[in-house]
C-alpha positions as CSV (number, residue, x, y, z in Angstrom):
1,X,0.0,0.0,0.0
2,X,1.1,3.5,-0.7
3,X,2.8,4.9,2.4
4,X,0.9,8.2,2.1
5,X,-2.4,6.4,2.1
6,X,-1.3,4.2,5.0
7,X,-0.4,7.3,7.0
8,X,-3.8,8.7,6.3
9,X,-5.6,5.6,7.6
10,X,-3.7,6.1,10.9
11,X,-4.3,9.9,11.0
12,X,-8.1,9.3,10.3
13,X,-8.6,8.3,14.0
14,X,-6.3,10.7,15.8
15,X,-8.5,13.9,16.1
16,X,-11.4,12.0,17.6
17,X,-9.1,10.7,20.3
18,X,-7.8,14.0,21.5
19,X,-10.0,15.7,24.2
20,X,-10.8,19.4,23.9
21,X,-13.3,22.1,23.3
22,X,-15.3,22.5,20.1
23,X,-12.8,25.1,18.8
24,X,-9.8,22.9,19.7
25,X,-11.4,20.0,17.8
26,X,-11.7,22.2,14.7
27,X,-8.0,23.0,15.1
28,X,-7.1,19.3,15.4
29,X,-9.2,18.6,12.2
30,X,-7.5,21.4,10.2
31,X,-4.1,20.1,11.4
32,X,-4.6,16.4,10.9
33,X,-7.2,16.3,8.0
34,X,-6.0,19.2,6.0
35,X,-2.5,20.5,6.7
36,X,-0.7,17.1,7.0
37,X,-2.4,15.7,3.9
38,X,-1.8,18.9,1.9
39,X,2.0,18.5,2.8
40,X,1.8,14.8,1.7
41,X,0.0,15.6,-1.6
42,X,1.2,19.1,-2.2
43,X,2.1,18.3,-5.9
44,X,-1.1,16.4,-6.5
45,X,-3.9,18.5,-5.1
46,X,-5.9,18.6,-8.3
47,X,-5.6,14.8,-8.5
48,X,-7.2,14.5,-5.0
49,X,-10.2,16.6,-5.9
50,X,-9.1,20.2,-5.1
51,X,-10.8,21.6,-8.1
52,X,-14.3,22.7,-9.3
53,X,-16.6,19.8,-10.3
54,X,-17.4,19.1,-13.9
55,X,-21.0,19.9,-13.1
56,X,-23.2,21.0,-10.2
57,X,-26.2,18.8,-11.2
58,X,-25.4,16.0,-8.9
59,X,-24.9,18.5,-6.1
60,X,-28.3,20.0,-6.6
61,X,-30.0,16.6,-6.6
62,X,-28.1,15.5,-3.4
63,X,-29.1,18.8,-1.7
64,X,-32.8,17.9,-2.4
65,X,-32.3,14.5,-0.9
66,X,-30.5,16.1,2.1
67,X,-33.6,18.3,2.8
68,X,-35.8,15.3,2.8
69,X,-33.4,13.3,5.1
70,X,-33.4,16.3,7.4
71,X,-37.1,16.2,7.9
72,X,-36.9,12.4,8.4
73,X,-34.1,13.0,10.9
74,X,-36.5,15.1,13.0
75,X,-38.5,12.0,13.8
76,X,-35.5,10.6,15.8
77,X,-35.3,12.2,19.3
78,X,-31.7,11.2,19.7
79,X,-30.9,13.3,16.5
80,X,-32.9,16.3,17.7
81,X,-31.2,16.3,21.1
82,X,-27.7,15.8,19.7
83,X,-27.7,18.6,17.1
84,X,-26.5,21.3,16.7
85,X,-23.1,20.3,18.0
86,X,-22.0,23.8,19.0
87,X,-23.0,26.1,21.7
88,X,-25.1,29.2,20.7
89,X,-27.1,31.9,22.5
90,X,-28.4,34.0,19.6
91,X,-28.6,34.2,15.8
92,X,-25.1,35.5,15.5
93,X,-23.5,32.8,17.6
94,X,-25.6,30.2,15.6
95,X,-24.3,31.6,12.3
96,X,-20.7,31.5,13.7
97,X,-21.2,28.0,14.8
98,X,-22.4,27.0,11.3
99,X,-19.4,28.7,9.8
100,X,-17.2,26.7,12.1
101,X,-19.1,23.5,11.1
102,X,-18.3,24.5,7.5
103,X,-14.6,24.2,8.4
104,X,-15.3,20.8,10.0
105,X,-17.2,19.6,6.9
106,X,-14.5,20.9,4.6
107,X,-11.7,19.1,6.5
108,X,-13.8,15.8,6.6
109,X,-14.6,15.9,2.9
110,X,-11.2,16.9,1.9
111,X,-9.7,14.1,3.9
112,X,-12.2,11.2,3.2
113,X,-13.5,12.1,-0.2
114,X,-10.3,13.8,-1.4
115,X,-7.0,12.5,0.0
116,X,-8.2,9.0,0.7
117,X,-10.7,8.4,-2.1
118,X,-9.1,9.6,-5.2
119,X,-5.6,7.9,-4.9
120,X,-7.1,4.5,-3.9
121,X,-9.9,4.8,-6.6
122,X,-7.2,5.5,-9.2
123,X,-6.1,1.9,-8.6
124,X,-9.4,0.3,-7.8
125,X,-12.7,2.3,-7.8
126,X,-14.6,0.2,-5.3
127,X,-11.6,-0.2,-3.0
128,X,-11.4,3.6,-2.9
129,X,-15.1,4.0,-2.3
130,X,-15.2,1.4,0.5
131,X,-11.7,2.4,1.8
132,X,-13.0,5.9,2.8
133,X,-16.6,5.0,3.7
134,X,-15.6,2.4,6.4
135,X,-13.3,4.6,8.6
136,X,-15.7,7.5,8.1
137,X,-18.6,5.4,9.4
138,X,-16.5,4.1,12.3
139,X,-15.9,7.7,13.3
140,X,-19.6,8.1,13.8
141,X,-19.7,5.6,16.6
142,X,-20.8,7.6,19.7
143,X,-23.2,9.7,17.8
144,X,-26.9,8.8,17.4
145,X,-26.9,5.1,16.3
146,X,-28.7,5.8,13.0
147,X,-25.7,7.9,11.9
148,X,-23.4,4.8,11.6
149,X,-25.2,3.2,8.7
150,X,-26.3,6.5,7.3
151,X,-22.8,7.9,7.3
152,X,-21.6,4.6,5.6
153,X,-24.2,5.0,2.8
154,X,-23.6,8.7,2.5
155,X,-19.9,8.1,2.2
156,X,-20.5,5.7,-0.7
157,X,-22.9,8.1,-2.5
158,X,-20.7,11.1,-1.9
159,X,-17.7,9.1,-3.2
160,X,-19.5,8.0,-6.4
161,X,-20.6,11.6,-7.1
162,X,-17.2,13.0,-6.3
163,X,-15.4,10.6,-8.5
164,X,-17.8,11.3,-11.4
165,X,-17.3,15.1,-10.9
166,X,-13.5,14.9,-10.3
167,X,-13.9,16.9,-7.1
168,X,-14.8,16.5,-3.4
169,X,-16.6,19.9,-3.5
170,X,-20.0,18.4,-4.2
171,X,-19.9,16.3,-1.0
172,X,-18.6,19.3,1.0
173,X,-21.4,21.5,-0.2
174,X,-24.1,18.9,0.4
175,X,-22.7,17.8,3.8
176,X,-22.4,21.4,5.0
177,X,-25.7,22.8,3.7
178,X,-27.5,19.6,4.8
179,X,-26.0,19.8,8.2
180,X,-26.8,23.5,8.6
181,X,-30.4,22.9,7.4
182,X,-30.8,20.1,10.0
183,X,-29.3,22.3,12.7
184,X,-31.8,25.0,11.9
185,X,-34.7,22.5,12.1
186,X,-33.4,21.2,15.4
187,X,-33.0,24.6,16.8
188,X,-36.6,25.6,15.8
189,X,-38.2,22.4,17.2
């Protein structure tokens, strides 16, 4: 196995093991999921999805699905009580929290659907798709139980779309906007 990819599989589980505040967690994610991989892949960033997608059509379709899934998520009390993940006291702190979650989503999508997916999928498409979806789902252990299979399925769908579009930006946009929409619904209910 490529040593860079092996290093990423190890790195994937480090940020969740370090205790800290919400802001510290974001800093760990930026360091482990973005800065280290950027250094490892500095000459190949376009090859790992750091570019605009070929089309936005798939992104728009997935946003529609995310809206529907958000309403379904409201049916689960564990989801409503778990989200949003950040503290807020007013509209401004809520918006700031969502911007911070955007950083979280960007680091996750760059790492799993960029740095992990594209190099492995270049050798074997389905190995790449599963190779990033499995650790991604494992990292959802400890969240509401429904998120484990959902994150695995979402990881597969996001990977297929991102490979088709040649970019991880579709999954980032859908993940962030879908998360923000669900946070708003939870905050209002």
